[in-house]
Coordinates of C-alpha atoms and ligand atoms in Angstrom, one line a residue:
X1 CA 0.0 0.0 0.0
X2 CA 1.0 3.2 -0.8
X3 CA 2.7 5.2 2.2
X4 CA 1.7 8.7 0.7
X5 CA -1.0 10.5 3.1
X6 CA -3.9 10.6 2.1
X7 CA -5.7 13.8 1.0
X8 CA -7.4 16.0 3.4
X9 CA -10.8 15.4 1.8
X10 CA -11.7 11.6 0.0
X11 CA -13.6 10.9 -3.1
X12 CA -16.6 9.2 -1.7
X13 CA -19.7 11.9 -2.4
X14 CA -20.5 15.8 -2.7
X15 CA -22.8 14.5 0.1
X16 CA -19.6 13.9 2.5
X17 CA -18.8 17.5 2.0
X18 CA -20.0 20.0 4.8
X19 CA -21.6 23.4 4.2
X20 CA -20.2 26.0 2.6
X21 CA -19.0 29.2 4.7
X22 CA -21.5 31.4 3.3
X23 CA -24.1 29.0 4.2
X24 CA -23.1 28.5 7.8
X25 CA -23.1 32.4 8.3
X26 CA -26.4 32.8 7.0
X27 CA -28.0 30.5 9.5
X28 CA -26.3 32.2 12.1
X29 CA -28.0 35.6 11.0
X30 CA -31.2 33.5 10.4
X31 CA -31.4 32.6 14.3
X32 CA -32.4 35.8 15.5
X33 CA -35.4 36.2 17.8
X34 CA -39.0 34.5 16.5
X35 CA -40.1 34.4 13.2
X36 CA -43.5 33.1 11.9
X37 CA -43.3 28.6 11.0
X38 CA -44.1 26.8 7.6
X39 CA -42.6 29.5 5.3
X40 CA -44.5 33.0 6.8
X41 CA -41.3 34.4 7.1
X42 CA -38.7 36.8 5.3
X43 CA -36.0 34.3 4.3
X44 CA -38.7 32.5 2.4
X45 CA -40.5 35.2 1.1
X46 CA -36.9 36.3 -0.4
X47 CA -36.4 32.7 -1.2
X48 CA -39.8 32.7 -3.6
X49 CA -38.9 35.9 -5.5
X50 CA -35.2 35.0 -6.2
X51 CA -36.4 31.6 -7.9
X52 CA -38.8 33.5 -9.6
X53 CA -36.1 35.9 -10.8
X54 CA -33.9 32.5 -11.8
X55 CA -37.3 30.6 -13.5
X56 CA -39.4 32.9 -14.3
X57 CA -42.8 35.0 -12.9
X58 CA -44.6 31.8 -12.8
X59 CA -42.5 29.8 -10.8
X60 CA -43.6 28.0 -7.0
X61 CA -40.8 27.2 -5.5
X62 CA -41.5 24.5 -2.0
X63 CA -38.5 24.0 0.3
X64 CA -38.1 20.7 1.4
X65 CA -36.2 18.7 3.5
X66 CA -34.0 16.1 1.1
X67 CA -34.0 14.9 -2.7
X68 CA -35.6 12.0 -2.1
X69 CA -38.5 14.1 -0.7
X70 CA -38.4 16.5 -3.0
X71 CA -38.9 14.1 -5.7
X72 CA -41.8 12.4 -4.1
X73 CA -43.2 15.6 -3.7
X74 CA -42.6 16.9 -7.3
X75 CA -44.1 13.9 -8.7
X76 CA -46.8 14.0 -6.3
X77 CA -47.8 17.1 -7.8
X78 CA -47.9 16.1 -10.7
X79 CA -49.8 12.1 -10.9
X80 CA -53.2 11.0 -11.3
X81 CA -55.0 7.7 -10.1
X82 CA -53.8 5.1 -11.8
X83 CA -50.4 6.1 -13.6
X84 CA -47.0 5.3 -14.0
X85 CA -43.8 7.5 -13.5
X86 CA -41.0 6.8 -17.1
X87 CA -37.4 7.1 -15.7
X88 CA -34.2 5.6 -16.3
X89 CA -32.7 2.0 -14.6
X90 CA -30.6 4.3 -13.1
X91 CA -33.1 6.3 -11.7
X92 CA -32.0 7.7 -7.9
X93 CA -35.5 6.9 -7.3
X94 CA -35.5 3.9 -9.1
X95 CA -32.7 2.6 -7.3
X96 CA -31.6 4.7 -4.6
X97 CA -35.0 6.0 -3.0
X98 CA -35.8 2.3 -1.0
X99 CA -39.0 2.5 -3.0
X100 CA -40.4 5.6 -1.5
X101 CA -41.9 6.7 -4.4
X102 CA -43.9 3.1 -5.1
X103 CA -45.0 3.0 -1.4
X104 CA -45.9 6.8 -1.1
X105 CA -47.3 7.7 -4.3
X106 CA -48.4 4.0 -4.9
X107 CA -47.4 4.5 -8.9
X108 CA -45.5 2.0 -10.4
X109 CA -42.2 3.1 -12.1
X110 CA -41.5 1.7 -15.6
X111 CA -37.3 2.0 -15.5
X112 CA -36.3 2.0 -18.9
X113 CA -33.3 0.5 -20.3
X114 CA -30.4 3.5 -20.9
X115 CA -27.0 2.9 -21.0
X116 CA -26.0 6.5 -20.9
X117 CA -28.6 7.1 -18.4
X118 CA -30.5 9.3 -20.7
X119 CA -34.3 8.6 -22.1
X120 CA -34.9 8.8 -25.7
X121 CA -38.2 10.7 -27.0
X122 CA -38.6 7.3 -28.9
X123 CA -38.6 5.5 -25.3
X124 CA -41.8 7.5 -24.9
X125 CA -43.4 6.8 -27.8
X126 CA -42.9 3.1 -27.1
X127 CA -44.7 3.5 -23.5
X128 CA -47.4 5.5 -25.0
X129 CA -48.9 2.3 -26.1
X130 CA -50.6 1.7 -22.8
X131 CA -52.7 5.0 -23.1
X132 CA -56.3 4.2 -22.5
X133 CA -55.7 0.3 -21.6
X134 CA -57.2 0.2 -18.4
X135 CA -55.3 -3.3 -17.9
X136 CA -52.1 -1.0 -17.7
X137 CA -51.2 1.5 -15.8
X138 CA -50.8 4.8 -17.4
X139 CA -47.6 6.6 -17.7
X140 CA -48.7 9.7 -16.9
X141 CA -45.1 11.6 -15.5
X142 CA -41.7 11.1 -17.3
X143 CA -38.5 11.7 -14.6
X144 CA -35.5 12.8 -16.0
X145 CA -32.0 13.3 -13.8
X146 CA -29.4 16.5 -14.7
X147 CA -26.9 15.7 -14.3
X148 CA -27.8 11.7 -14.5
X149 CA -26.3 9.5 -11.9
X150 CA -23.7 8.6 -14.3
X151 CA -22.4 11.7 -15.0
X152 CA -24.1 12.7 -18.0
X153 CA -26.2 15.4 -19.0
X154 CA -28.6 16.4 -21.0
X155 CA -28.8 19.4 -23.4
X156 CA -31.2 21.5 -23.9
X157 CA -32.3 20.8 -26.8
X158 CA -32.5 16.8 -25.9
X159 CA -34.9 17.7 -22.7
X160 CA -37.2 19.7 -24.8
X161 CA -37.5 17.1 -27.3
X162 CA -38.6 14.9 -24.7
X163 CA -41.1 17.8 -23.0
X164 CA -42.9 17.8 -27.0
X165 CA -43.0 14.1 -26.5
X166 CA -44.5 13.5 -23.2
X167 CA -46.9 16.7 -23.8
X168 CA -48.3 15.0 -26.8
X169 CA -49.2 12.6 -25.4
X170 CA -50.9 14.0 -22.1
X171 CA -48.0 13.2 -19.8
X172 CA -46.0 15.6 -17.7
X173 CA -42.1 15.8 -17.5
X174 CA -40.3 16.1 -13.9
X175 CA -36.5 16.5 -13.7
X176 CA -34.4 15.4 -10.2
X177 CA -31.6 18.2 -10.1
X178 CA -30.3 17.1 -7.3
X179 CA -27.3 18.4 -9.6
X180 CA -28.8 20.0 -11.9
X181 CA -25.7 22.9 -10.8
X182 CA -23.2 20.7 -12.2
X183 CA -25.1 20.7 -15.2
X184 CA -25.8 24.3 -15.2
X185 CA -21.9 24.7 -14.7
X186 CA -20.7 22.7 -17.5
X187 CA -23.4 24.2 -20.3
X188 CA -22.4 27.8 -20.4
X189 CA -22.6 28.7 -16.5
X190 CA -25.0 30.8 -16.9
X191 CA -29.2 31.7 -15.6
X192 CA -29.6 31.6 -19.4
X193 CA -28.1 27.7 -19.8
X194 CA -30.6 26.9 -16.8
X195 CA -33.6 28.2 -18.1
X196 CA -33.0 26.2 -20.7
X197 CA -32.5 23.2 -19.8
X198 CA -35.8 23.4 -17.5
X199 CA -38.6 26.3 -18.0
X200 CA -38.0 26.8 -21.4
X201 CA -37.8 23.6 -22.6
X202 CA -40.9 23.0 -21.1
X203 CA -40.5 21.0 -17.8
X204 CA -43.2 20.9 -15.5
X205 CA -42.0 20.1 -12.0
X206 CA -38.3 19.9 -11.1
X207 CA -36.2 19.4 -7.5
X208 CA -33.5 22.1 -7.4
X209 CA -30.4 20.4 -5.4
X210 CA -28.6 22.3 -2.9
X211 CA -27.6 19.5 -0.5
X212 CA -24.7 18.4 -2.6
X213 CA -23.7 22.2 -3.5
X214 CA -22.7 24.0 -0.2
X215 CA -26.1 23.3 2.2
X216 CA -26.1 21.8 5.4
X217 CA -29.5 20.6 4.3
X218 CA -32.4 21.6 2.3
X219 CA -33.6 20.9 -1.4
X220 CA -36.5 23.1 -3.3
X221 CA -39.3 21.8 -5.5
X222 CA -39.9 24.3 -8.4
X223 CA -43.5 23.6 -9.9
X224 CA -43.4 25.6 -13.4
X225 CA -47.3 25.0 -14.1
X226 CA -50.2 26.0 -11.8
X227 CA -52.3 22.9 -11.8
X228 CA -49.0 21.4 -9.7
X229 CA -48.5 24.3 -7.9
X230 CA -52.1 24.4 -6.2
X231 CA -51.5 20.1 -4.9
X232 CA -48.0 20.5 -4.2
X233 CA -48.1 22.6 -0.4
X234 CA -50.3 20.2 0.5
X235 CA -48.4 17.2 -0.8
X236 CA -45.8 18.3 1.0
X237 CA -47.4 18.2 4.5
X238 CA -48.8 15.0 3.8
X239 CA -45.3 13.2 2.6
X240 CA -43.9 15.2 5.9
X241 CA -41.6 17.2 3.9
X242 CA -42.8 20.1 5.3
X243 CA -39.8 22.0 7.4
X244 CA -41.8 23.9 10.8
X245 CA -38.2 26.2 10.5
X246 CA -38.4 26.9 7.4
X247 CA -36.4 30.1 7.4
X248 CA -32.8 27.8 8.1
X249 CA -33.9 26.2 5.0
X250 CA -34.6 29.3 2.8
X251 CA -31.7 32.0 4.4
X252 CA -29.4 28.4 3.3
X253 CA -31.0 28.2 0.3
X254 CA -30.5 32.0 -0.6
X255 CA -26.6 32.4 0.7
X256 CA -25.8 29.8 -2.2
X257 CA -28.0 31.7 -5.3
X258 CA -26.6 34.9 -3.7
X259 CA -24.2 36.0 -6.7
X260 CA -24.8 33.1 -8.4
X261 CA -22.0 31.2 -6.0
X262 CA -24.7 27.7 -6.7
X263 CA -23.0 28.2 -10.0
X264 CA -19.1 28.6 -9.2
X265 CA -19.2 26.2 -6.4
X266 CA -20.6 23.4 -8.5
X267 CA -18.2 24.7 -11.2
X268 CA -15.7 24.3 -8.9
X269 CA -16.7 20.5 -8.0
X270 CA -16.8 19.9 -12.2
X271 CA -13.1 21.2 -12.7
X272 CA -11.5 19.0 -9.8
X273 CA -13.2 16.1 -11.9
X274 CA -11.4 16.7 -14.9
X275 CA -8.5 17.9 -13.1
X276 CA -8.7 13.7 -11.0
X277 CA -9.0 12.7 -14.5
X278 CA -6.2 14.1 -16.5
X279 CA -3.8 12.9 -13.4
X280 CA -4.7 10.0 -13.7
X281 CA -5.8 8.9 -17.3
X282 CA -2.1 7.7 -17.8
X283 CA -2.1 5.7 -14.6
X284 CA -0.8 2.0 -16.0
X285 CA -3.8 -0.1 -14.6
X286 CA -6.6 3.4 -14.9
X287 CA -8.9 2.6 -16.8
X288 CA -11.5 5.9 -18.1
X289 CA -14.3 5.1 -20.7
X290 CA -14.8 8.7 -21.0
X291 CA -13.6 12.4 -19.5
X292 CA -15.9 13.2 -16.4
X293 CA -18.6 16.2 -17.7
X294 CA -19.7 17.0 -14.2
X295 CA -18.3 15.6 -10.8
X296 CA -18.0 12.6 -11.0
X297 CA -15.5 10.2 -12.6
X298 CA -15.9 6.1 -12.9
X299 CA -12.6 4.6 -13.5
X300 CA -11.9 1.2 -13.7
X301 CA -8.8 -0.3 -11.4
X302 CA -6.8 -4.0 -11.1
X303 CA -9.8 -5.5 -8.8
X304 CA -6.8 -6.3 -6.2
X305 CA -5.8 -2.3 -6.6
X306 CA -9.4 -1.7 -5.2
X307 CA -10.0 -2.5 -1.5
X308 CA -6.4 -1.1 -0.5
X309 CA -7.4 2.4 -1.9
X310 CA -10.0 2.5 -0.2
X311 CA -8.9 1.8 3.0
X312 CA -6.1 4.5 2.3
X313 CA -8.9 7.0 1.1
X314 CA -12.1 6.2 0.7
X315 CA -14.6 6.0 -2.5
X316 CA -17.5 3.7 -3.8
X317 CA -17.5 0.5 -5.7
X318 CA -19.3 1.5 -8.9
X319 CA -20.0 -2.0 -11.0
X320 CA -18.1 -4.2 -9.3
X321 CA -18.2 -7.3 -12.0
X322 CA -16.2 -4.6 -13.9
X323 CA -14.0 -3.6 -11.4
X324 CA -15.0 0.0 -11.8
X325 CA -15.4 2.6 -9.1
X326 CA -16.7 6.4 -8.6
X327 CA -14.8 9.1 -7.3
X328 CA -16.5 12.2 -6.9
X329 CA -15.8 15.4 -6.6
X330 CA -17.5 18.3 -4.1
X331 CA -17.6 22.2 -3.9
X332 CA -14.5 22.1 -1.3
X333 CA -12.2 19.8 -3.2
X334 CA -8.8 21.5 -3.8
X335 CA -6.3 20.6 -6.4
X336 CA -3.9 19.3 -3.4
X337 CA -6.9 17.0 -2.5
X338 CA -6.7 15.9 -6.5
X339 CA -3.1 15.8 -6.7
X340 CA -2.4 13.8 -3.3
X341 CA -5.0 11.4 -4.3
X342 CA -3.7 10.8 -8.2
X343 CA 0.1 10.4 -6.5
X344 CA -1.1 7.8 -4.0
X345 CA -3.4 6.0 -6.8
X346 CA -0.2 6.0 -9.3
X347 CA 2.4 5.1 -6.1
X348 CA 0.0 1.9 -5.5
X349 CA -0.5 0.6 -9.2
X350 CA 3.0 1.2 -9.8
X351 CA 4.6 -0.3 -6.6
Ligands
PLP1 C1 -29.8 12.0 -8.6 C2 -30.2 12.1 -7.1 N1 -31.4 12.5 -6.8 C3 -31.8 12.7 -5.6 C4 -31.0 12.5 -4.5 C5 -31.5 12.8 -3.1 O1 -31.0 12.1 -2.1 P1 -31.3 12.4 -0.6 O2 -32.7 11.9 -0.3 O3 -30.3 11.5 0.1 O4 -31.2 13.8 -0.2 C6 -29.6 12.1 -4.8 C7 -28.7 11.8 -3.7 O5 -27.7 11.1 -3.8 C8 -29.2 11.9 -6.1 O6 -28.0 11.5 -6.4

């Protein structure tokens, strides 16, 4: 085993990260004397009309307490009786929300086959056969993730060829951002590339991450039509996602879109990725299908490399039958942290 030290912070998750300065001091300020529960108060109200400044006039924003609530809630708002949520096999909550959606919303989930984690219009078309079969149930929601859980995004252009799709045929199209910064951050960095990829290409309900980009805790649901807007408060109590405090939630929530630092930190997470990958895409043994597009990076290693690294500094098994692992990057990852992990990665394969 390499006898390097290990770098301050590991590879394991932007969840592993802790909040961002900014973030800490605006709770601080926030814990000042009484102020009204469930959102009646002046963090939130600021919260409301700077996500309507970032997605338009028309936008609800809900704070909530985690991404996996926020996406029950978001697709709450948005199902009927009897239909079906579209995602991905690699769905978080397909595979990383312990069924929460099946068990709370009690819709099934048709995971569809994508081996870049990304749904195809033609995906939809294909599940639009069950329309009006009452034997079936009736895909009424399509999910999509931006930035996927493999690292992938979607342009613009691809999410509002799905938005046509789904509309045409009555269903409505929810995104899970729990990093939908990192996706921001590597499509133009800009309130422009956002709207994009979400209002104007038509999305209907989408969870704005914030967890993974500087908060302590705390994810919003953004409902971009009315109909979802009116059920989703009360969805929201019902699915107990509903903070009491909610001004910790929305003075957090506002220290990160304060001048647009949502953007740079996640920018920030994106270029430590490609910065893990160039020092170590010529690692004998390193093994990269692609260059990371947002923060993460899913190398395969010699499987007897694997366990040793870890216990020097830790990261996730990725697909293990294929020896490949994830190293992630967060908003407080230096290039020391990169550097010191690439030397003791290249001092192990190389002996
Ligand atoms: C794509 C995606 N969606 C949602 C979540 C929400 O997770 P949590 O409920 O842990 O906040 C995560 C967290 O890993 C995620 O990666």
């Amino acid at each position: 085993m390499t006898t390097l030290p290990p770098p301050a912070r590991a590879f394991a998750s932007d969840n592993a990260a802790g909040a961002h300065p900014a973030v800490m001091e605006a709770l601080h300020e926030a814990n000042e004397g009484h102020a009204l529960a469930y959102g009646d108060d002046r963090w939130t109200a600021e919260n409301s009309a700077r996500m309507r400044e970032l997605f338009g006039p028309h936008a609800t924003t809900l704070l909530v307490w985690n991404g996996t609530g926020a996406n029950v809630v978001g697709l709450a708002s948005l199902l009927g009786p009897a239909q079906a949520v579209i995602c991905t096999n690699w769905a978080h909550i397909n595979v990383d929300e312990t069924g929460a959606p099946e068990r709370i919303l009690g819709a099934k989930l048709i995971d569809l086959d994508c081996p870049d984690g990304k749904l195809v219009p033609e995906q939809i078309e294909d599940q639009a056969h069950a329309l009006g079969d009452m034997h079936h149930a009736q895909p009424g929601v399509v999910s999509l993730t931006q930035s996927t859980e493999i690292g992938t995004i979607y342009s613009a252009d691809e999410i509002a060829a799905l938005c046509e799709t789904a509309h045409r045929h009555g269903m409505s199209v929810h995104l899970d951002g729990a990093r939908l910064a990192n996706a921001v951050a590597a499509s133009g960095r800009s309130v422009d590339a956002l709207r994009a990829m979400t209002v104007d290409a038509g999305v209907d309900v989408l969870s704005f991450g914030a967890t993974k980009n500087g908060l302590m805790y705390g994810e919003a649901v953004v409902c971009l039509t009315a109909r979802a807007a009116m059920v989703a408060p009360f969805v929201r109590k019902q699915t107990t996602q509903l903070p009491s405090k909610m001004r910790f939630v929305a003075a957090q929530l506002n220290a990160l879109l304060r001048d647009d630092l949502w953007i740079d930190l996640a920018g920030r997470a994106n270029e430590m990725a490609m910065r893990l990958y160039e020092r170590t895409v010529d690692i004998p043994g390193v093994v990269h299908d692609t260059a990371p597009v947002v923060n993460s990076v899913f190398p395969h290693l010699p499987a007897d490399a694997i366990r040793p690294l870890q216990e020097w500094c830790f990261f996730w098994d990725w697909h293990v039958a294929s020896h490949q692992v994830r190293w992630m990057t967060a908003w407080d990852t230096t290039e020391d942290d990169v550097d010191q992990f690439a030397a003791g990665v290249r001092h192990h394969l190389l002996g």
